[in-house]
Coordinates of C-alpha atoms in Angstrom, one line a residue:
M1 CA -23.1 43.3 1.9
P2 CA -19.4 42.9 2.7
T3 CA -17.1 42.6 -0.3
T4 CA -15.7 39.1 -0.7
R5 CA -12.4 38.2 -2.3
P6 CA -10.9 34.9 -3.4
A7 CA -9.3 32.8 -0.6
P8 CA -5.5 33.2 -0.6
F9 CA -4.7 29.6 -1.3
R10 CA -1.0 29.0 -1.5
L11 CA -0.1 25.9 -3.5
S12 CA 2.7 23.7 -2.3
A13 CA 5.8 23.3 -4.4
R14 CA 4.9 19.6 -4.7
S15 CA 1.6 20.5 -6.3
A16 CA 3.5 21.9 -9.3
L17 CA 4.7 18.4 -10.0
L18 CA 1.1 17.1 -10.3
K19 CA 0.1 16.8 -13.9
A20 CA -3.2 15.8 -15.6
S21 CA -3.0 12.5 -17.4
P22 CA -3.0 13.3 -21.2
I23 CA -4.9 10.1 -21.8
R24 CA -7.6 10.9 -19.3
E25 CA -8.0 14.3 -20.8
L26 CA -8.0 12.9 -24.2
L27 CA -10.8 10.4 -23.3
K28 CA -13.0 13.3 -22.3
M29 CA -12.8 14.6 -25.9
I30 CA -13.0 11.5 -27.9
E31 CA -15.5 9.3 -26.1
Q32 CA -18.4 10.8 -28.0
P33 CA -21.0 9.5 -30.5
G34 CA -19.6 9.0 -34.0
V35 CA -16.0 8.5 -33.0
L36 CA -14.5 5.0 -33.2
S37 CA -12.1 5.1 -30.3
L38 CA -9.0 2.9 -30.3
A39 CA -7.6 5.1 -27.5
G40 CA -8.8 4.0 -24.1
G41 CA -7.3 0.9 -22.4
L42 CA -10.8 -0.2 -21.3
P43 CA -11.7 -3.9 -21.0
P44 CA -14.7 -4.8 -23.1
A45 CA -17.9 -4.0 -21.1
D46 CA -19.8 -6.8 -22.7
A47 CA -17.4 -9.2 -21.0
F48 CA -18.2 -8.0 -17.5
P49 CA -19.8 -10.8 -15.3
M50 CA -23.0 -8.8 -14.7
V51 CA -25.3 -11.5 -13.5
A52 CA -22.7 -13.1 -11.3
V53 CA -21.8 -9.7 -9.6
R54 CA -25.5 -8.8 -9.2
D55 CA -26.3 -12.2 -7.6
A56 CA -23.2 -11.9 -5.4
A57 CA -24.2 -8.5 -4.2
R58 CA -27.7 -9.7 -3.3
R59 CA -26.4 -12.7 -1.4
L60 CA -23.8 -10.6 0.4
L61 CA -26.2 -7.9 1.6
S62 CA -29.1 -10.3 2.5
R63 CA -27.4 -11.8 5.5
P64 CA -26.3 -10.2 8.8
A65 CA -22.6 -10.8 8.1
G66 CA -23.0 -8.6 5.1
R67 CA -23.1 -5.5 7.3
A68 CA -19.3 -5.7 7.5
A69 CA -19.3 -4.8 3.8
L70 CA -20.7 -1.4 4.8
Q71 CA -18.4 -0.8 7.8
Y72 CA -14.8 0.4 8.1
G73 CA -12.3 -2.4 7.6
P74 CA -8.6 -3.2 8.3
S75 CA -6.1 -1.1 6.3
E76 CA -4.4 -4.3 5.1
G77 CA -7.6 -5.4 3.4
H78 CA -10.3 -8.0 3.9
R79 CA -8.5 -11.1 5.2
P80 CA -10.2 -13.7 3.0
L81 CA -9.5 -11.6 -0.1
R82 CA -5.8 -11.3 0.9
E83 CA -5.7 -15.1 1.3
W84 CA -7.2 -15.5 -2.2
V85 CA -4.6 -13.2 -3.7
A86 CA -1.8 -15.1 -2.0
A87 CA -3.0 -18.4 -3.3
H88 CA -3.5 -17.0 -6.8
L89 CA 0.1 -15.8 -6.8
R90 CA 1.4 -19.1 -5.4
A91 CA -0.3 -20.9 -8.3
R92 CA 1.9 -18.7 -10.6
G93 CA 5.1 -19.6 -8.7
V94 CA 5.3 -16.6 -6.4
P95 CA 6.1 -17.5 -2.7
A96 CA 3.3 -15.3 -1.4
Q97 CA 1.8 -15.2 2.1
A98 CA -1.4 -13.2 3.0
E99 CA 0.5 -11.3 5.7
H100 CA 2.5 -9.6 3.0
V101 CA -0.5 -8.8 0.7
L102 CA -1.9 -5.3 0.9
I103 CA -5.3 -4.6 -0.8
T104 CA -5.2 -1.3 -2.6
T105 CA -7.7 1.0 -4.4
G106 CA -6.6 -0.2 -7.8
S107 CA -3.0 -0.9 -8.7
Q108 CA -2.7 2.8 -9.5
Q109 CA -2.8 3.5 -5.8
A110 CA -0.1 0.9 -5.2
L111 CA 2.2 2.8 -7.6
E112 CA 1.6 6.0 -5.6
L113 CA 2.3 4.2 -2.2
V114 CA 5.5 2.8 -3.5
G115 CA 6.6 6.2 -4.7
K116 CA 5.9 7.7 -1.3
V117 CA 7.8 5.0 0.5
L118 CA 10.8 4.5 -1.8
I119 CA 11.4 7.7 -3.8
D120 CA 13.1 10.9 -2.6
P121 CA 13.6 14.0 -4.7
G122 CA 16.4 13.2 -7.1
S123 CA 16.2 9.4 -6.6
I124 CA 17.0 7.6 -9.8
V125 CA 14.1 5.5 -11.1
L126 CA 14.7 3.2 -14.0
V127 CA 11.8 2.8 -16.5
E128 CA 11.2 1.3 -19.8
S129 CA 11.0 3.5 -22.8
P130 CA 8.1 3.8 -23.6
T131 CA 6.5 3.0 -20.2
Y132 CA 3.1 3.1 -18.5
L133 CA 2.0 6.7 -18.3
G134 CA 0.2 6.2 -15.0
A135 CA 3.4 5.2 -13.3
L136 CA 5.2 8.3 -14.5
Q137 CA 2.2 10.3 -13.2
A138 CA 2.2 8.5 -9.8
F139 CA 5.9 9.0 -9.2
A140 CA 6.2 12.6 -10.5
P141 CA 5.2 14.3 -7.2
C142 CA 8.2 12.5 -5.6
A143 CA 10.5 14.4 -8.1
P144 CA 12.5 11.4 -9.2
D145 CA 15.3 11.4 -11.8
F146 CA 13.8 9.1 -14.4
R147 CA 16.3 7.1 -16.4
A148 CA 15.3 5.0 -19.5
L149 CA 16.6 1.5 -19.6
E150 CA 18.3 0.6 -22.8
A151 CA 16.5 -2.2 -24.7
D152 CA 16.7 -4.5 -27.6
G153 CA 13.9 -6.4 -29.4
Q154 CA 13.5 -8.7 -26.4
G155 CA 13.0 -5.9 -23.8
P156 CA 15.2 -4.0 -21.3
L157 CA 18.8 -4.9 -21.3
P158 CA 20.2 -6.3 -18.0
S159 CA 23.5 -4.4 -18.7
S160 CA 21.6 -1.1 -18.5
L161 CA 20.4 -2.0 -15.0
V162 CA 23.9 -3.1 -13.9
S163 CA 25.3 0.2 -15.1
Q164 CA 23.1 2.1 -12.6
P165 CA 23.5 0.5 -9.2
Q166 CA 22.6 3.7 -7.4
A167 CA 19.0 3.5 -8.7
R168 CA 16.3 3.5 -6.1
L169 CA 14.2 1.0 -8.1
A170 CA 13.5 -0.3 -11.5
Y171 CA 9.9 -0.2 -12.7
L172 CA 8.9 -3.0 -15.2
V173 CA 5.8 -4.3 -16.8
P174 CA 7.1 -7.7 -18.0
S175 CA 3.8 -9.2 -19.4
F176 CA 2.1 -7.5 -22.3
Q177 CA 3.3 -4.1 -21.5
N178 CA 1.2 -1.0 -21.7
P179 CA 1.8 0.7 -24.2
C180 CA 3.9 -1.5 -26.5
G181 CA 2.4 -5.0 -25.8
L182 CA 5.8 -6.6 -25.4
S183 CA 6.1 -9.7 -23.1
L184 CA 9.5 -10.6 -21.7
G185 CA 10.7 -14.1 -22.3
G186 CA 11.7 -16.3 -19.4
A187 CA 15.4 -16.0 -20.2
R188 CA 15.3 -12.2 -20.2
R189 CA 13.3 -12.1 -17.0
E190 CA 15.9 -14.3 -15.3
E191 CA 18.8 -12.1 -16.6
L192 CA 17.1 -9.0 -15.3
V193 CA 16.5 -10.5 -11.9
Q194 CA 20.1 -11.7 -11.7
A195 CA 21.3 -8.2 -12.6
A196 CA 19.0 -6.5 -10.1
S197 CA 20.0 -8.9 -7.4
A198 CA 23.7 -8.5 -8.1
T199 CA 23.5 -4.7 -8.0
G200 CA 20.9 -4.4 -5.2
V201 CA 18.3 -2.5 -7.3
P202 CA 14.8 -3.4 -6.1
L203 CA 12.3 -4.3 -8.8
L204 CA 8.7 -3.0 -9.0
E205 CA 6.8 -5.5 -11.1
D206 CA 3.4 -4.2 -12.5
D207 CA 1.3 -7.1 -13.7
P208 CA -2.2 -6.0 -14.6
Y209 CA -2.3 -7.9 -17.9
G210 CA -0.7 -11.2 -16.9
E211 CA -4.0 -13.1 -17.1
L212 CA -4.8 -11.6 -20.5
W213 CA -2.6 -13.9 -22.5
L214 CA -3.9 -14.7 -26.0
D215 CA -1.4 -17.2 -27.4
A216 CA 0.3 -18.8 -24.3
P217 CA 0.7 -18.0 -20.6
P218 CA 3.6 -15.7 -19.9
P219 CA 6.7 -17.0 -18.0
A220 CA 6.8 -16.9 -14.2
P221 CA 6.7 -13.4 -12.7
L222 CA 9.8 -11.6 -11.6
A223 CA 8.6 -12.0 -8.0
A224 CA 8.7 -15.8 -8.4
R225 CA 12.5 -15.4 -9.2
W226 CA 13.5 -12.8 -6.6
S227 CA 10.7 -12.4 -3.9
E228 CA 13.1 -10.7 -1.5
G229 CA 13.8 -7.8 -3.8
T230 CA 10.5 -7.4 -5.8
I231 CA 7.3 -5.6 -5.1
H232 CA 4.6 -7.2 -7.2
L233 CA 1.4 -5.3 -8.2
G234 CA -1.8 -6.9 -9.5
S235 CA -5.4 -5.9 -10.1
F236 CA -9.0 -7.1 -10.5
S237 CA -9.6 -4.4 -13.0
K238 CA -8.8 -6.5 -16.0
M239 CA -9.9 -9.8 -14.6
L240 CA -13.3 -8.7 -13.4
A241 CA -14.2 -5.0 -13.7
P242 CA -12.2 -1.7 -13.3
G243 CA -15.1 0.0 -11.6
L244 CA -14.6 -2.1 -8.4
R245 CA -11.3 -0.3 -7.9
V246 CA -9.5 -3.1 -6.2
G247 CA -5.9 -4.1 -6.7
W248 CA -3.1 -5.4 -4.5
L249 CA 0.6 -5.4 -3.8
L250 CA 2.8 -8.1 -2.5
A251 CA 5.9 -6.7 -0.7
P252 CA 8.8 -8.2 1.1
P253 CA 8.6 -8.0 4.9
A254 CA 11.3 -5.3 5.0
V255 CA 9.1 -2.7 3.2
F256 CA 5.6 -3.9 3.9
P257 CA 5.0 -2.0 7.2
K258 CA 5.9 1.3 5.6
L259 CA 3.6 0.6 2.6
L260 CA 0.8 -0.2 5.1
Q261 CA 1.4 3.1 6.9
A262 CA 1.3 5.0 3.6
K263 CA -2.0 3.2 2.8
Q264 CA -3.5 4.2 6.2
A265 CA -2.6 7.8 5.6
A266 CA -4.0 7.8 2.1
D267 CA -7.5 6.4 2.6
L268 CA -7.6 4.2 5.7
H269 CA -8.6 1.2 3.5
T270 CA -9.9 0.2 0.1
P271 CA -13.8 0.3 0.1
S272 CA -15.1 -2.6 2.1
L273 CA -18.1 -3.2 -0.2
S274 CA -15.9 -3.9 -3.2
Q275 CA -13.6 -6.2 -1.3
H276 CA -16.4 -8.2 0.3
L277 CA -18.2 -8.4 -3.0
I278 CA -15.2 -9.9 -4.8
A279 CA -14.6 -12.3 -1.9
Q280 CA -18.3 -13.3 -2.1
L281 CA -18.0 -13.9 -5.8
L282 CA -14.7 -15.9 -5.7
L283 CA -14.9 -17.7 -2.3
E284 CA -18.6 -18.2 -1.5
D285 CA -20.4 -18.4 -4.8
G286 CA -18.0 -20.6 -6.7
F287 CA -17.6 -18.2 -9.6
D288 CA -15.8 -19.8 -12.4
L289 CA -13.0 -17.3 -12.8
D290 CA -10.9 -19.5 -15.1
G291 CA -13.9 -19.9 -17.4
H292 CA -14.6 -16.2 -17.3
L293 CA -11.0 -15.4 -18.2
Q294 CA -11.0 -17.9 -21.0
G295 CA -14.1 -16.2 -22.5
L296 CA -12.4 -12.8 -22.1
R297 CA -9.3 -14.1 -23.8
D298 CA -11.3 -15.5 -26.7
R299 CA -13.1 -12.1 -27.1
L300 CA -9.8 -10.2 -27.0
R301 CA -8.1 -12.7 -29.4
R302 CA -10.7 -12.1 -32.0
S303 CA -10.3 -8.4 -31.7
R304 CA -6.5 -8.7 -31.7
D305 CA -6.6 -10.7 -34.9
A306 CA -9.0 -8.3 -36.5
M307 CA -6.7 -5.4 -35.8
Q308 CA -3.6 -7.2 -37.1
A309 CA -5.5 -8.0 -40.3
A310 CA -6.8 -4.4 -40.6
L311 CA -3.3 -3.0 -40.0
L312 CA -1.8 -5.2 -42.7
R313 CA -4.5 -4.1 -45.1
H314 CA -4.5 -0.4 -44.5
L315 CA -1.2 0.5 -42.8
G316 CA 1.2 -2.2 -43.9
D317 CA 3.4 0.2 -45.8
L318 CA 3.0 3.1 -43.4
A319 CA 4.1 1.8 -40.0
H320 CA 6.0 -0.8 -38.1
W321 CA 4.5 -2.9 -35.3
R322 CA 4.6 -6.4 -33.8
Q323 CA 1.5 -8.4 -33.0
P324 CA 1.1 -8.6 -29.2
A325 CA 0.7 -12.0 -27.6
G326 CA -1.7 -10.7 -25.0
G327 CA -2.9 -7.6 -23.2
M328 CA -4.9 -4.9 -25.1
F329 CA -2.5 -2.8 -27.2
F330 CA -0.7 -2.5 -30.5
W331 CA 2.2 0.0 -30.6
L332 CA 2.9 1.6 -33.9
E333 CA 6.0 3.5 -35.2
L334 CA 5.2 5.4 -38.3
A335 CA 7.6 4.9 -41.2
Q336 CA 7.9 8.7 -41.7
P337 CA 8.4 11.3 -38.9
L338 CA 4.9 12.6 -38.6
D339 CA 3.7 14.0 -35.3
T340 CA 0.8 11.8 -34.2
L341 CA -0.4 14.4 -31.6
A342 CA -0.7 17.0 -34.4
L343 CA -2.6 14.6 -36.5
L344 CA -5.2 13.6 -33.8
P345 CA -7.7 16.4 -34.6
Q346 CA -7.9 15.3 -38.2
A347 CA -8.3 11.7 -37.1
M348 CA -11.2 12.7 -34.9
R349 CA -12.8 14.7 -37.7
E350 CA -12.5 11.5 -39.7
G351 CA -14.3 9.6 -37.0
M352 CA -11.6 7.7 -35.2
A353 CA -9.2 8.2 -32.3
Y354 CA -5.9 6.9 -30.9
V355 CA -3.4 7.8 -28.2
P356 CA -0.3 9.7 -29.4
G357 CA 2.8 7.9 -28.2
A358 CA 4.9 10.8 -26.9
A359 CA 3.2 10.9 -23.5
F360 CA 4.6 7.4 -22.7
Y361 CA 8.2 8.5 -22.6
A362 CA 9.9 9.8 -19.4
A363 CA 12.4 11.6 -21.7
Q364 CA 13.2 12.0 -25.4
P365 CA 9.6 11.4 -26.6
Q366 CA 9.1 9.9 -30.0
P367 CA 6.3 11.9 -31.7
H368 CA 5.9 9.4 -34.6
T369 CA 4.5 6.7 -32.4
L370 CA 0.9 5.9 -31.3
R371 CA -1.0 3.3 -29.3
L372 CA -4.1 1.5 -30.5
S373 CA -6.3 -0.5 -28.2
F374 CA -8.1 -3.5 -29.6
A375 CA -10.1 -4.3 -26.4
T376 CA -13.2 -2.2 -26.7
L377 CA -14.5 -2.2 -30.3
A378 CA -16.0 -5.1 -32.2
P379 CA -13.9 -6.5 -35.1
Q380 CA -15.9 -4.7 -37.8
Q381 CA -15.5 -1.4 -36.0
I382 CA -11.8 -2.0 -35.7
E383 CA -11.6 -2.5 -39.4
E384 CA -13.4 0.7 -40.1
A385 CA -11.3 2.7 -37.5
V386 CA -8.0 1.4 -38.9
M387 CA -9.1 2.2 -42.5
K388 CA -9.9 5.8 -41.4
L389 CA -6.4 6.0 -39.7
G390 CA -4.8 5.0 -43.0
R391 CA -6.7 7.6 -44.8
V392 CA -5.6 10.3 -42.3
L393 CA -1.9 9.3 -42.6
R394 CA -2.0 9.3 -46.4
A395 CA -3.8 12.7 -46.4
A396 CA -1.0 14.0 -44.2
G397 CA 1.6 13.2 -46.8
M398 CA 2.7 9.6 -45.9
Q399 CA 3.7 7.7 -49.0
T400 CA 4.2 4.1 -49.8
P401 CA 7.8 3.0 -50.4
A402 CA 7.1 2.7 -54.1
A403 CA 5.7 6.2 -54.3
R404 CA 8.7 7.6 -52.4
E405 CA 11.0 5.9 -55.0
M406 CA 9.1 7.4 -57.9
L407 CA 9.3 10.9 -56.4
A408 CA 13.1 10.5 -55.8
C409 CA 13.7 9.5 -59.5
P410 CA 14.7 12.3 -61.9
A411 CA 12.1 13.2 -64.6

């Protein structure tokens, strides 16, 4: 038998820029029996519209026209679904036309397409600090020069954008940001749009959580204020179910054709079955999306309130946070400089898990931060998990302000 040897694969220089998602790798370890996970940004599975989706699939595939759901489709996406997205955005104040809506395989793919079309090696890309890890991962193969936008308690500062007019784009998550949960007020959104328009820096607005408001709807999107200079991303993952893998982007006419070409090269089109199934649900079956979203908000609000109460009980003297008005996440800054990545193994032994915060920074990571998701666990499980986290932090040497004062006093 001839001797075989490994194939001489030669990896590209670009492949060195591809990195595994720390969160995805983390989820492999912590999603196991006995661990109360506050880590994954997963919508609650008990809120999925199981019966409605099952019935929609049966109706879709029981008629001859349903064969189109199993066939190749247009790269732009299923036309009725694009029309629905455009109408949905117009209802939020965005001047959207279906011709400029591109259906993507989740909004994560939309990030990658934008990176391919707009970012060259060395291009300055402005990001929040912290920011969505998936965006950093999607843009990284394009070798950008990430620059953190300066911020105050209300969000990114317009002056920070104005000071960098050479930037290729500014990536923002204005509503209930992942990871920190902050939602920009209407005045700050307007100021950022004015600054971007004046300096000619395009905006990439990522809006997966805009419908998950828990106290009041967020202000109008950035794309409603500057449609000519904003690419707007959205997703059905949080509204319906992430397993469908259907998102969208709305782009100005000047850049839409190139984004479409990038989509064609990537995967021809988003799976027809998922697109037709959503269209069947929303356009043919009369699915009550507003009612579904209200039920989802009620579910998330109970969990948000449970986490706020648990944090006050068990971590009130150990960390700083603000209660989010929507989305899925609390962002914590520990009162003492402990490394939350180093503490994670002990937390898992204790029976809970979180996401260390350092991975969410493009530069100058803050190791004393962490993200907690309130979306998946029931309120009583949230209480137990936060109690365990408090126990881990105290065992690691964190002290209450009173205890620190006592230790500082001379005997």
